[in-house]
CSV table of C-alpha atoms in Angstrom, one decimal:
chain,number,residue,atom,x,y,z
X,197,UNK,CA,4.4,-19.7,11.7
X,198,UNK,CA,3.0,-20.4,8.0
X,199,UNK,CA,2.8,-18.4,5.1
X,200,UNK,CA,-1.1,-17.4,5.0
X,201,UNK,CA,-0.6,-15.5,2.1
X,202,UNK,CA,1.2,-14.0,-0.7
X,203,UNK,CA,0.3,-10.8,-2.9
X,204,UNK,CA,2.4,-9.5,-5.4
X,205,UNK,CA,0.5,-5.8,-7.8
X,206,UNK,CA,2.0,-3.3,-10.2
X,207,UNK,CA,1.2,0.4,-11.3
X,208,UNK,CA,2.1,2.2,-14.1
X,209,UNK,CA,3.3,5.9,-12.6
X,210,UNK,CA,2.5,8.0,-14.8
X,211,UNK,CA,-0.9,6.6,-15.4
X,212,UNK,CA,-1.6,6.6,-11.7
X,213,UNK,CA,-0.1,10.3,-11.1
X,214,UNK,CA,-2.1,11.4,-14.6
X,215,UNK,CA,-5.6,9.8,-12.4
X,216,UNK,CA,-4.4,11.8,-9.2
X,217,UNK,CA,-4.4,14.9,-11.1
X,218,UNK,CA,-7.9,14.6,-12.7
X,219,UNK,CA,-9.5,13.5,-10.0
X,220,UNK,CA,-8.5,15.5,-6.5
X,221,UNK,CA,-10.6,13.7,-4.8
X,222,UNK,CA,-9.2,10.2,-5.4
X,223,UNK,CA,-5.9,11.2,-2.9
X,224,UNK,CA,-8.0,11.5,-0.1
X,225,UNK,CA,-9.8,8.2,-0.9
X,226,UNK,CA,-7.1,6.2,-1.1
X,227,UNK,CA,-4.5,7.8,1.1
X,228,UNK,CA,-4.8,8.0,4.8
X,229,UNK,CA,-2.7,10.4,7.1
X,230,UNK,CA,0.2,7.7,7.3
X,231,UNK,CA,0.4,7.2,3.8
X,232,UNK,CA,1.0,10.7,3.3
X,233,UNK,CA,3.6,12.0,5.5
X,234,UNK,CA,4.9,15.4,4.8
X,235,UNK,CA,8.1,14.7,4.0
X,236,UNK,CA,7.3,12.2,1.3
X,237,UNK,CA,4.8,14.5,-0.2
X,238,UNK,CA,6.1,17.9,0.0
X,239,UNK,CA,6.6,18.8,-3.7
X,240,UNK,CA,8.9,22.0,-4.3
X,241,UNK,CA,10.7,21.0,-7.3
X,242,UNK,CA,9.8,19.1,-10.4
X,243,UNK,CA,12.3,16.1,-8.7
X,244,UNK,CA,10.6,16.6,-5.5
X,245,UNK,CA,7.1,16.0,-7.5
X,246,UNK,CA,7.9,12.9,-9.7
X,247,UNK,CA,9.3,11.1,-6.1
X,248,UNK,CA,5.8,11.7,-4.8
X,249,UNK,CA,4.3,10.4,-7.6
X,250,UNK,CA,6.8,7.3,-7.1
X,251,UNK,CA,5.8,7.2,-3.6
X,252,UNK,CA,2.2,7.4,-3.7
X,253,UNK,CA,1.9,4.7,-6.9
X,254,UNK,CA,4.4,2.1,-4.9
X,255,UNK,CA,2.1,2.3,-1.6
X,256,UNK,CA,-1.3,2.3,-3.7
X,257,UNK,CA,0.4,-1.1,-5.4
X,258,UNK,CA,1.4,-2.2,-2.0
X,259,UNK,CA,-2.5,-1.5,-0.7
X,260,UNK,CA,-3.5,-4.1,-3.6
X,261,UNK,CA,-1.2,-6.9,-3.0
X,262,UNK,CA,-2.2,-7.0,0.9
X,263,UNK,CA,-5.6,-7.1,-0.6
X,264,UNK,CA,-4.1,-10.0,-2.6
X,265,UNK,CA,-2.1,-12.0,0.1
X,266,UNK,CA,-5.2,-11.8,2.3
X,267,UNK,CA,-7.5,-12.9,-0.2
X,268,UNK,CA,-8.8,-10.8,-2.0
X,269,UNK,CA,-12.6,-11.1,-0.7
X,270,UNK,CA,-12.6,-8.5,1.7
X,271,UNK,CA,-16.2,-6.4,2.0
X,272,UNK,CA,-16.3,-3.5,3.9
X,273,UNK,CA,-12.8,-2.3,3.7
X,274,UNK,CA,-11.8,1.4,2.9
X,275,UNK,CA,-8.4,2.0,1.3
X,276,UNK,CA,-7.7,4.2,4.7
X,277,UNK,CA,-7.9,0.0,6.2
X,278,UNK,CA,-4.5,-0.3,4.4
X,279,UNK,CA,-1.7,2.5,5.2
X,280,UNK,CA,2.2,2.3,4.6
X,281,UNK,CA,4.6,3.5,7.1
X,282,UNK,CA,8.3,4.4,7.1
X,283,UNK,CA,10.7,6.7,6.5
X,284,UNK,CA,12.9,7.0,3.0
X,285,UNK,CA,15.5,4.2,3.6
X,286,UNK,CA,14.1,2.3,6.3
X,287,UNK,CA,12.1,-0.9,5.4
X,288,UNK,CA,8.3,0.1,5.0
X,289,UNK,CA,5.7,-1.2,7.3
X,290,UNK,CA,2.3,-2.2,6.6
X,291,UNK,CA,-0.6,-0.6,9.1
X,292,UNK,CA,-4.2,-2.4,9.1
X,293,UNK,CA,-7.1,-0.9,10.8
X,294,UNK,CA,-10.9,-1.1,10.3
X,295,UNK,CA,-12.3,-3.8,8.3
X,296,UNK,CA,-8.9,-5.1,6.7
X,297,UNK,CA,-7.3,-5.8,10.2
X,298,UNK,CA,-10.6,-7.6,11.4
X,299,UNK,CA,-10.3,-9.9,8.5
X,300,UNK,CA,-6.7,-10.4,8.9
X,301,UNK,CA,-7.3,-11.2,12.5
X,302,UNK,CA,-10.2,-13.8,11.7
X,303,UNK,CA,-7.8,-15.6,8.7
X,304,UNK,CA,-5.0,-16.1,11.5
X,305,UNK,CA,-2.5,-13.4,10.2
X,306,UNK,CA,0.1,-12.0,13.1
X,307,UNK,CA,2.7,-10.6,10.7
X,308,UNK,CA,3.2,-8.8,7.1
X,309,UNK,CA,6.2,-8.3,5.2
X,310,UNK,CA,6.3,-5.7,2.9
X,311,UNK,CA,8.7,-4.9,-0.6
X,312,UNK,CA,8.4,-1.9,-2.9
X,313,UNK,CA,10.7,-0.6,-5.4
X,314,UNK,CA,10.1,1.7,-8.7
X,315,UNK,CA,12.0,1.7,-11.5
X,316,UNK,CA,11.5,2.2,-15.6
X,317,UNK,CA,7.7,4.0,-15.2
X,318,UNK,CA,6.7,1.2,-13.0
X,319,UNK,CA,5.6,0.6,-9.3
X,320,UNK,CA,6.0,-2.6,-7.6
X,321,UNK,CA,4.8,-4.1,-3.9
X,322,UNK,CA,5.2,-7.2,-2.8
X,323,UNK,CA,3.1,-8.7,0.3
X,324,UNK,CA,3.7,-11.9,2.4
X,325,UNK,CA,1.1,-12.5,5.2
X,326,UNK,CA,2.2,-15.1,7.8
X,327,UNK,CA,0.4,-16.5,11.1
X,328,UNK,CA,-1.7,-20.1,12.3
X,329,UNK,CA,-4.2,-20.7,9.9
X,330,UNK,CA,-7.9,-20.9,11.4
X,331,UNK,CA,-9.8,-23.7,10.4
């Protein structure tokens, strides 16, 4: 197996929760059903809220560098393509569908590794893509 691919992207949380706010719409655009499971999104306390903000900015980031690691020339994709998976704790797992997991099929990828963290303001994902690369 071979590295195919490696994307690395950042988002400044405040900025991305002020953008969610303003534009209601934009959640549903980005966000698919997976990315926003209830218990990562259900808001009762001001704590509650600025983790969901965390949360949502660290898997938009991580959307981004899988757009990265596979390239970055992907047409036809929908952010709905790119959903993040897993429970608080447990290591996060990329899910590709639609457009994004065609093109990842066609480059040769069988695997994705995913990192997030978010600390100081700041979301962070990094992606590695690995498979046989297709001539």
């Amino acid at each position: 197996m071979t590295v195919l691919g490696v994307g690395v992207d950042i988002v400044d949380i405040e900025r991305f929760t002020r953008a969610l706010e303003r534009t209601p719409a934009l959640r549903r655009r980005l966000f698919g059903p997976v990315d926003t499971q209830p218990q990562d999104l259900a808001a009762q306390d001001l704590a509650a809220q600025d983790l969901a903000g965390q949360s949502l900015a660290a898997r938009f980031a991580a959307k981004e560098a899988t757009l990265k690691a596979l390239g970055g020339n992907i047409s036809g994709f929908s952010w709905h393509d790119i959903q993040v998976t897993g429970e608080r704790g447990q290591q996060p797992k990329l899910v590709l569908s639609g457009g994004v997991a065609k093109h990842a099929a066609l480059s040769g990828v069988t695997s994705t590794h995913l990192s997030m963290s978010h600390d100081g303001g700041m979301a962070i994902a990094f992606v590695v893509v690995d498979g046989e690369p297709r001539s």
